[in-house]
Amino acid sequence: MSKIKEDALIISQTREAAGTFRMRLKSPRIAAKARPGQFVMLQVREGPEPLLRRPFSFHAIALEEGVFDILYRVVGRGTWLLSQCPPGARLNILGPLGNGFDLPDGEPSLVFLAAGGIGIAPLVELMARLRESHPAVAMRLFYGARTAEEMIPTDAIESLGVTVHRSTDDGSAGYHGWVGELMKATAEAEGLKPEILFACGPLPMQRHIAKWALEKSVPAQLSLESLMACGLGACLGCALPATSSPTSDPAVREDHYLHVCKDGPIFPAGAIEWQKMQIHQTQPRIFPYS
Ligand code: FES
């Protein structure tokens, strides 16, 4: 799919939770092609610093108005500069990039979604599209954060008929513990097995969720993060270890990598060699949290 570069107009910038902002951008050509799970590379400001574009997933897309929203948390200089951008300013954007989520075929009766922290960002548009395409589907969102203050309001999500289960690391809202544990405990207690699972969040959470999905034979689409400098498959900075080998000779086992920007960011749970992920977990998180 062709990528578009355009100067997007900042329509609004609102605080959604502690350190978390929602920016609405008018960018008709990109909004027209955007799908949930895809992302844009955004130039925070012109000039030499910060040097690199930053990736942000689509949080909401309004095709008719030619706008889309990104949701981001301030974690460094780039996102701090972004939070200072006023409505009326313009930002250069490249996108849409990546593969996006696949909506389920057929009529699933139950879908699970799991979000860790700012990983809620791409799941909101996904839930809206799921409700449109599958009006009868039951959706359970498992939403975890470090504290209650870091959670965005979920009224709009609940108005879609989504049941929201919360967890926090400090116990200030919902279940006290990891969101993956909450999802597993809920499924077990209520005897639930979703037909499909979507997740976005930090890699340790995704590994936990992928393991459960593979054990339970639940098809899972995971939005993964990695270092991302170019967003175009050129710098190879976003590589994650893959389970399959590119060689056709089964006797030859070569390391094989997938690139989050080009092959993803959405991957099935079985595509990643999770055992080799420790080396990547030590790197700073950039996508989709930068
Ligand atoms: Fe450069 Fe993926 S970000 S190859």
mmCIF file of C-alpha atoms and ligand atoms in Angstrom:
data_model
loop_
_atom_site.group_PDB
_atom_site.id
_atom_site.type_symbol
_atom_site.label_atom_id
_atom_site.label_comp_id
_atom_site.label_asym_id
_atom_site.label_seq_id
_atom_site.Cartn_x
_atom_site.Cartn_y
_atom_site.Cartn_z
ATOM 1 C CA MET A 1 0.000 0.000 0.000
ATOM 2 C CA SER A 2 1.344 3.430 -0.890
ATOM 3 C CA LYS A 3 2.428 5.631 1.958
ATOM 4 C CA ILE A 4 1.406 9.242 2.187
ATOM 5 C CA LYS A 5 3.380 12.122 3.597
ATOM 6 C CA GLU A 6 1.430 15.214 4.524
ATOM 7 C CA ASP A 7 1.418 18.151 6.902
ATOM 8 C CA ALA A 8 -1.371 17.439 9.349
ATOM 9 C CA LEU A 9 -3.182 20.192 11.216
ATOM 10 C CA ILE A 10 -3.489 19.784 14.983
ATOM 11 C CA ILE A 11 -7.187 20.148 15.765
ATOM 12 C CA SER A 12 -7.036 19.523 19.492
ATOM 13 C CA GLN A 13 -4.874 18.236 22.280
ATOM 14 C CA THR A 14 -6.484 16.928 25.476
ATOM 15 C CA ARG A 15 -5.211 15.319 28.644
ATOM 16 C CA GLU A 16 -6.801 11.872 29.060
ATOM 17 C CA ALA A 17 -4.964 10.535 32.128
ATOM 18 C CA ALA A 18 -1.799 11.206 34.139
ATOM 19 C CA GLY A 19 0.890 12.015 31.572
ATOM 20 C CA THR A 20 -1.338 10.804 28.725
ATOM 21 C CA PHE A 21 -2.605 12.990 25.896
ATOM 22 C CA ARG A 22 -4.909 12.596 22.941
ATOM 23 C CA MET A 23 -4.108 14.603 19.841
ATOM 24 C CA ARG A 24 -6.577 15.019 16.980
ATOM 25 C CA LEU A 25 -5.011 15.607 13.584
ATOM 26 C CA LYS A 26 -6.613 16.615 10.329
ATOM 27 C CA SER A 27 -4.968 14.588 7.616
ATOM 28 C CA PRO A 28 -7.628 13.570 5.079
ATOM 29 C CA ARG A 29 -5.465 11.454 2.791
ATOM 30 C CA ILE A 30 -4.010 9.379 5.619
ATOM 31 C CA ALA A 31 -7.339 9.100 7.478
ATOM 32 C CA ALA A 32 -8.929 7.779 4.274
ATOM 33 C CA LYS A 33 -6.558 4.807 4.158
ATOM 34 C CA ALA A 34 -6.000 4.140 7.864
ATOM 35 C CA ARG A 35 -6.991 0.853 9.506
ATOM 36 C CA PRO A 36 -6.938 -0.020 13.221
ATOM 37 C CA GLY A 37 -3.563 -1.426 14.241
ATOM 38 C CA GLN A 38 -1.637 0.579 11.643
ATOM 39 C CA PHE A 39 0.514 3.531 12.619
ATOM 40 C CA VAL A 40 2.059 6.782 11.445
ATOM 41 C CA MET A 41 5.601 8.118 11.790
ATOM 42 C CA LEU A 42 5.340 11.661 13.059
ATOM 43 C CA GLN A 43 7.955 14.387 12.928
ATOM 44 C CA VAL A 44 7.637 16.040 16.311
ATOM 45 C CA ARG A 45 9.153 19.259 15.030
ATOM 46 C CA GLU A 46 11.326 20.523 12.220
ATOM 47 C CA GLY A 47 15.050 20.871 12.732
ATOM 48 C CA PRO A 48 17.838 18.603 13.866
ATOM 49 C CA GLU A 49 16.366 17.547 17.198
ATOM 50 C CA PRO A 50 14.686 15.245 17.854
ATOM 51 C CA LEU A 51 16.225 13.684 14.788
ATOM 52 C CA LEU A 52 13.912 10.751 14.206
ATOM 53 C CA ARG A 53 10.229 10.488 13.523
ATOM 54 C CA ARG A 54 8.195 8.747 16.222
ATOM 55 C CA PRO A 55 5.623 6.000 15.665
ATOM 56 C CA PHE A 56 2.042 6.325 16.929
ATOM 57 C CA SER A 57 -0.868 4.008 16.342
ATOM 58 C CA PHE A 58 -4.323 5.163 15.263
ATOM 59 C CA HIS A 59 -6.475 5.584 18.358
ATOM 60 C CA ALA A 60 -9.599 6.776 16.536
ATOM 61 C CA ILE A 61 -10.329 7.429 12.859
ATOM 62 C CA ALA A 62 -13.118 9.645 11.483
ATOM 63 C CA LEU A 63 -13.032 9.157 7.740
ATOM 64 C CA GLU A 64 -15.785 11.650 6.852
ATOM 65 C CA GLU A 65 -14.057 14.444 8.761
ATOM 66 C CA GLY A 66 -10.603 13.475 7.503
ATOM 67 C CA VAL A 67 -9.218 13.282 11.038
ATOM 68 C CA PHE A 68 -7.616 10.727 13.300
ATOM 69 C CA ASP A 69 -6.462 10.671 16.912
ATOM 70 C CA ILE A 70 -3.274 9.427 18.472
ATOM 71 C CA LEU A 71 -2.943 8.632 22.168
ATOM 72 C CA TYR A 72 0.472 8.991 23.751
ATOM 73 C CA ARG A 73 2.190 9.073 27.079
ATOM 74 C CA VAL A 74 4.962 11.547 27.833
ATOM 75 C CA VAL A 75 8.044 9.401 28.370
ATOM 76 C CA GLY A 76 10.887 11.524 26.985
ATOM 77 C CA ARG A 77 11.830 14.695 25.187
ATOM 78 C CA GLY A 78 10.054 13.793 21.935
ATOM 79 C CA THR A 79 6.685 13.164 23.551
ATOM 80 C CA TRP A 80 7.140 16.158 25.861
ATOM 81 C CA LEU A 81 7.676 18.377 22.806
ATOM 82 C CA LEU A 82 4.580 16.817 21.255
ATOM 83 C CA SER A 83 2.527 17.633 24.346
ATOM 84 C CA GLN A 84 3.520 21.308 23.939
ATOM 85 C CA CYS A 85 2.219 21.559 20.351
ATOM 86 C CA PRO A 86 -0.803 23.870 20.202
ATOM 87 C CA PRO A 87 -3.929 23.436 18.082
ATOM 88 C CA GLY A 88 -3.391 25.144 14.735
ATOM 89 C CA ALA A 89 0.202 23.959 14.382
ATOM 90 C CA ARG A 90 1.162 21.434 11.720
ATOM 91 C CA LEU A 91 3.143 18.219 11.986
ATOM 92 C CA ASN A 92 4.619 16.243 9.117
ATOM 93 C CA ILE A 93 3.259 12.701 9.090
ATOM 94 C CA LEU A 94 4.065 9.575 7.100
ATOM 95 C CA GLY A 95 1.551 6.763 6.910
ATOM 96 C CA PRO A 96 -0.444 4.688 7.183
ATOM 97 C CA LEU A 97 2.228 2.082 7.923
ATOM 98 C CA GLY A 98 2.159 -1.566 8.982
ATOM 99 C CA ASN A 99 -0.370 -4.312 8.497
ATOM 100 C CA GLY A 100 -3.218 -3.561 10.932
ATOM 101 C CA PHE A 101 -5.604 -5.929 12.699
ATOM 102 C CA ASP A 102 -7.695 -8.378 10.694
ATOM 103 C CA LEU A 103 -11.343 -8.319 11.665
ATOM 104 C CA PRO A 104 -12.653 -11.838 12.235
ATOM 105 C CA ASP A 105 -14.417 -13.764 9.487
ATOM 106 C CA GLY A 106 -17.796 -15.235 10.299
ATOM 107 C CA GLU A 107 -19.743 -14.343 13.427
ATOM 108 C CA PRO A 108 -17.670 -14.782 16.590
ATOM 109 C CA SER A 109 -19.740 -14.749 19.754
ATOM 110 C CA LEU A 110 -16.938 -13.702 22.135
ATOM 111 C CA VAL A 111 -13.797 -11.613 21.615
ATOM 112 C CA PHE A 112 -11.172 -10.837 24.261
ATOM 113 C CA LEU A 113 -9.007 -7.713 24.106
ATOM 114 C CA ALA A 114 -6.081 -7.092 26.454
ATOM 115 C CA ALA A 115 -4.398 -3.716 26.898
ATOM 116 C CA GLY A 116 -1.387 -2.845 29.017
ATOM 117 C CA GLY A 117 -0.891 0.871 29.748
ATOM 118 C CA ILE A 118 -0.847 2.994 26.628
ATOM 119 C CA GLY A 119 -1.397 -0.259 24.709
ATOM 120 C CA ILE A 120 -5.072 0.695 24.952
ATOM 121 C CA ALA A 121 -4.377 3.140 22.064
ATOM 122 C CA PRO A 122 -5.013 0.970 18.981
ATOM 123 C CA LEU A 123 -7.684 -1.204 20.624
ATOM 124 C CA VAL A 124 -10.253 1.591 20.906
ATOM 125 C CA GLU A 125 -10.659 2.031 17.140
ATOM 126 C CA LEU A 126 -10.568 -1.749 16.765
ATOM 127 C CA MET A 127 -13.486 -2.147 19.192
ATOM 128 C CA ALA A 128 -15.504 0.465 17.291
ATOM 129 C CA ARG A 129 -14.907 -1.375 13.981
ATOM 130 C CA LEU A 130 -15.741 -4.719 15.584
ATOM 131 C CA ARG A 131 -19.036 -3.335 16.856
ATOM 132 C CA GLU A 132 -19.865 -2.054 13.356
ATOM 133 C CA SER A 133 -18.958 -5.263 11.563
ATOM 134 C CA HIS A 134 -20.201 -7.716 14.219
ATOM 135 C CA PRO A 135 -23.126 -6.075 16.063
ATOM 136 C CA ALA A 136 -23.888 -9.158 18.178
ATOM 137 C CA VAL A 137 -20.369 -10.018 19.333
ATOM 138 C CA ALA A 138 -19.650 -9.908 23.088
ATOM 139 C CA MET A 139 -16.415 -8.081 23.832
ATOM 140 C CA ARG A 140 -14.429 -8.277 27.050
ATOM 141 C CA LEU A 141 -11.657 -5.716 27.494
ATOM 142 C CA PHE A 142 -8.961 -6.444 30.086
ATOM 143 C CA TYR A 143 -7.278 -3.132 30.746
ATOM 144 C CA GLY A 144 -4.250 -2.896 33.009
ATOM 145 C CA ALA A 145 -2.148 0.084 34.110
ATOM 146 C CA ARG A 146 0.308 0.934 36.848
ATOM 147 C CA THR A 147 -2.193 3.113 38.732
ATOM 148 C CA ALA A 148 -5.813 4.256 38.405
ATOM 149 C CA GLU A 149 -4.588 7.765 37.494
ATOM 150 C CA GLU A 150 -2.843 6.387 34.417
ATOM 151 C CA MET A 151 -6.046 4.845 33.003
ATOM 152 C CA ILE A 152 -7.988 6.730 30.361
ATOM 153 C CA PRO A 153 -11.777 7.046 30.850
ATOM 154 C CA THR A 154 -13.632 4.023 29.496
ATOM 155 C CA ASP A 155 -17.156 5.499 29.111
ATOM 156 C CA ALA A 156 -16.943 5.578 25.307
ATOM 157 C CA ILE A 157 -15.686 1.981 25.273
ATOM 158 C CA GLU A 158 -18.493 0.813 27.561
ATOM 159 C CA SER A 159 -21.034 2.628 25.389
ATOM 160 C CA LEU A 160 -20.052 0.180 22.626
ATOM 161 C CA GLY A 161 -21.349 -2.618 24.835
ATOM 162 C CA VAL A 162 -17.861 -3.739 25.875
ATOM 163 C CA THR A 163 -17.432 -5.250 29.347
ATOM 164 C CA VAL A 164 -14.336 -3.669 30.916
ATOM 165 C CA HIS A 165 -12.231 -5.507 33.511
ATOM 166 C CA ARG A 166 -9.533 -3.359 35.136
ATOM 167 C CA SER A 167 -6.287 -4.191 36.855
ATOM 168 C CA THR A 168 -3.584 -2.024 38.380
ATOM 169 C CA ASP A 169 -0.091 -2.794 39.607
ATOM 170 C CA ASP A 170 -0.718 -0.907 42.863
ATOM 171 C CA GLY A 171 -4.311 -2.076 43.427
ATOM 172 C CA SER A 172 -5.738 1.464 43.137
ATOM 173 C CA ALA A 173 -8.421 0.250 40.682
ATOM 174 C CA GLY A 174 -9.809 -3.189 39.903
ATOM 175 C CA TYR A 175 -7.768 -6.356 40.259
ATOM 176 C CA HIS A 176 -4.443 -5.922 42.058
ATOM 177 C CA GLY A 177 -1.909 -7.461 39.675
ATOM 178 C CA TRP A 178 -1.103 -8.072 36.025
ATOM 179 C CA VAL A 179 -3.742 -7.782 33.365
ATOM 180 C CA GLY A 180 -2.787 -11.156 31.874
ATOM 181 C CA GLU A 181 -3.480 -12.812 35.228
ATOM 182 C CA LEU A 182 -6.843 -11.063 35.409
ATOM 183 C CA MET A 183 -7.751 -12.284 31.926
ATOM 184 C CA LYS A 184 -6.797 -15.864 32.719
ATOM 185 C CA ALA A 185 -8.583 -15.842 36.088
ATOM 186 C CA THR A 186 -11.764 -14.398 34.554
ATOM 187 C CA ALA A 187 -11.775 -16.937 31.721
ATOM 188 C CA GLU A 188 -11.309 -19.754 34.207
ATOM 189 C CA ALA A 189 -13.872 -18.531 36.754
ATOM 190 C CA GLU A 190 -16.574 -17.942 34.129
ATOM 191 C CA GLY A 191 -15.669 -20.848 31.830
ATOM 192 C CA LEU A 192 -15.006 -18.502 28.883
ATOM 193 C CA LYS A 193 -13.044 -19.184 25.740
ATOM 194 C CA PRO A 194 -12.945 -16.379 23.165
ATOM 195 C CA GLU A 195 -12.902 -17.135 19.451
ATOM 196 C CA ILE A 196 -10.226 -14.497 19.001
ATOM 197 C CA LEU A 197 -7.943 -12.386 21.159
ATOM 198 C CA PHE A 198 -6.385 -9.000 20.395
ATOM 199 C CA ALA A 199 -3.696 -7.482 22.597
ATOM 200 C CA CYS A 200 -1.373 -4.509 22.813
ATOM 201 C CA GLY A 201 1.041 -3.655 25.594
ATOM 202 C CA PRO A 202 4.556 -4.224 26.915
ATOM 203 C CA LEU A 203 6.433 -7.277 25.692
ATOM 204 C CA PRO A 204 6.381 -9.201 29.018
ATOM 205 C CA MET A 205 2.592 -8.897 29.034
ATOM 206 C CA GLN A 206 2.376 -9.965 25.412
ATOM 207 C CA ARG A 207 4.541 -13.000 26.064
ATOM 208 C CA HIS A 208 2.272 -14.009 28.938
ATOM 209 C CA ILE A 209 -0.822 -13.575 26.795
ATOM 210 C CA ALA A 210 0.694 -15.354 23.797
ATOM 211 C CA LYS A 211 1.513 -18.363 25.973
ATOM 212 C CA TRP A 212 -2.075 -18.573 27.216
ATOM 213 C CA ALA A 213 -3.499 -18.157 23.706
ATOM 214 C CA LEU A 214 -1.255 -20.903 22.311
ATOM 215 C CA GLU A 215 -2.106 -23.273 25.191
ATOM 216 C CA LYS A 216 -5.834 -22.674 24.739
ATOM 217 C CA SER A 217 -5.691 -22.670 20.914
ATOM 218 C CA VAL A 218 -7.173 -19.183 20.788
ATOM 219 C CA PRO A 219 -6.136 -17.264 17.644
ATOM 220 C CA ALA A 220 -4.392 -14.125 18.845
ATOM 221 C CA GLN A 221 -3.349 -10.941 17.079
ATOM 222 C CA LEU A 222 -0.721 -9.083 19.091
ATOM 223 C CA SER A 223 0.372 -5.519 18.414
ATOM 224 C CA LEU A 224 4.075 -5.601 19.259
ATOM 225 C CA GLU A 225 6.584 -2.917 20.081
ATOM 226 C CA SER A 226 10.243 -2.518 19.288
ATOM 227 C CA LEU A 227 12.789 0.162 18.633
ATOM 228 C CA MET A 228 11.631 1.964 15.536
ATOM 229 C CA ALA A 229 13.745 4.523 13.715
ATOM 230 C CA CYS A 230 12.575 4.556 10.094
ATOM 231 C CA GLY A 231 9.201 2.751 10.076
ATOM 232 C CA LEU A 232 9.896 1.580 6.535
ATOM 233 C CA GLY A 233 11.962 -1.597 6.805
ATOM 234 C CA ALA A 234 15.230 0.191 6.074
ATOM 235 C CA CYS A 235 17.117 0.504 9.380
ATOM 236 C CA LEU A 236 16.445 -3.045 10.724
ATOM 237 C CA GLY A 237 16.219 -1.568 14.218
ATOM 238 C CA CYS A 238 12.818 -3.092 14.964
ATOM 239 C CA ALA A 239 13.730 -6.767 14.500
ATOM 240 C CA LEU A 240 12.160 -9.417 16.739
ATOM 241 C CA PRO A 241 13.159 -13.095 16.701
ATOM 242 C CA ALA A 242 10.781 -15.243 14.667
ATOM 243 C CA THR A 243 9.891 -18.887 15.121
ATOM 244 C CA SER A 244 10.073 -19.865 11.468
ATOM 245 C CA SER A 245 13.234 -20.127 9.419
ATOM 246 C CA PRO A 246 13.452 -18.672 5.921
ATOM 247 C CA THR A 247 15.368 -21.707 4.704
ATOM 248 C CA SER A 248 13.454 -24.579 3.120
ATOM 249 C CA ASP A 249 15.979 -27.138 4.422
ATOM 250 C CA PRO A 250 14.767 -28.310 7.883
ATOM 251 C CA ALA A 251 18.348 -29.383 8.734
ATOM 252 C CA VAL A 252 19.524 -25.813 8.449
ATOM 253 C CA ARG A 253 18.342 -23.724 11.337
ATOM 254 C CA GLU A 254 19.081 -20.062 10.867
ATOM 255 C CA ASP A 255 18.032 -17.206 13.044
ATOM 256 C CA HIS A 256 15.210 -15.401 11.398
ATOM 257 C CA TYR A 257 13.821 -12.012 12.324
ATOM 258 C CA LEU A 258 10.587 -10.216 11.714
ATOM 259 C CA HIS A 259 10.466 -6.457 11.470
ATOM 260 C CA VAL A 260 7.772 -4.774 13.488
ATOM 261 C CA CYS A 261 7.336 -1.875 11.066
ATOM 262 C CA LYS A 262 7.235 -3.909 7.858
ATOM 263 C CA ASP A 263 5.968 -7.375 8.845
ATOM 264 C CA GLY A 264 3.800 -6.103 11.718
ATOM 265 C CA PRO A 265 3.120 -4.462 14.065
ATOM 266 C CA ILE A 266 0.377 -7.115 14.330
ATOM 267 C CA PHE A 267 1.618 -10.698 14.672
ATOM 268 C CA PRO A 268 -0.022 -14.010 15.524
ATOM 269 C CA ALA A 269 1.039 -15.349 18.933
ATOM 270 C CA GLY A 270 3.007 -18.215 17.357
ATOM 271 C CA ALA A 271 5.122 -16.048 15.056
ATOM 272 C CA ILE A 272 7.573 -14.846 17.711
ATOM 273 C CA GLU A 273 10.359 -16.802 19.411
ATOM 274 C CA TRP A 274 9.431 -15.576 22.880
ATOM 275 C CA GLN A 275 12.336 -17.398 24.564
ATOM 276 C CA LYS A 276 14.778 -15.123 22.772
ATOM 277 C CA MET A 277 13.023 -11.931 23.751
ATOM 278 C CA GLN A 278 15.038 -11.053 26.870
ATOM 279 C CA ILE A 279 17.624 -9.215 24.833
ATOM 280 C CA HIS A 280 14.933 -6.973 23.415
ATOM 281 C CA GLN A 281 13.232 -6.297 26.720
ATOM 282 C CA THR A 282 16.262 -4.415 27.929
ATOM 283 C CA GLN A 283 15.850 -1.876 25.157
ATOM 284 C CA PRO A 284 13.785 1.260 25.664
ATOM 285 C CA ARG A 285 10.171 0.956 24.556
ATOM 286 C CA ILE A 286 9.337 3.153 21.625
ATOM 287 C CA PHE A 287 6.357 1.705 19.813
ATOM 288 C CA PRO A 288 3.528 2.543 20.381
ATOM 289 C CA TYR A 289 4.490 4.457 23.488
ATOM 290 C CA SER A 290 6.951 7.061 22.330
HETATM 291 FE FE1 FES B 1 13.503 0.694 10.561
HETATM 292 FE FE2 FES B 1 11.654 -1.165 11.182
HETATM 293 S S1 FES B 1 11.927 0.801 12.027
HETATM 294 S S2 FES B 1 13.346 -1.355 9.837
#
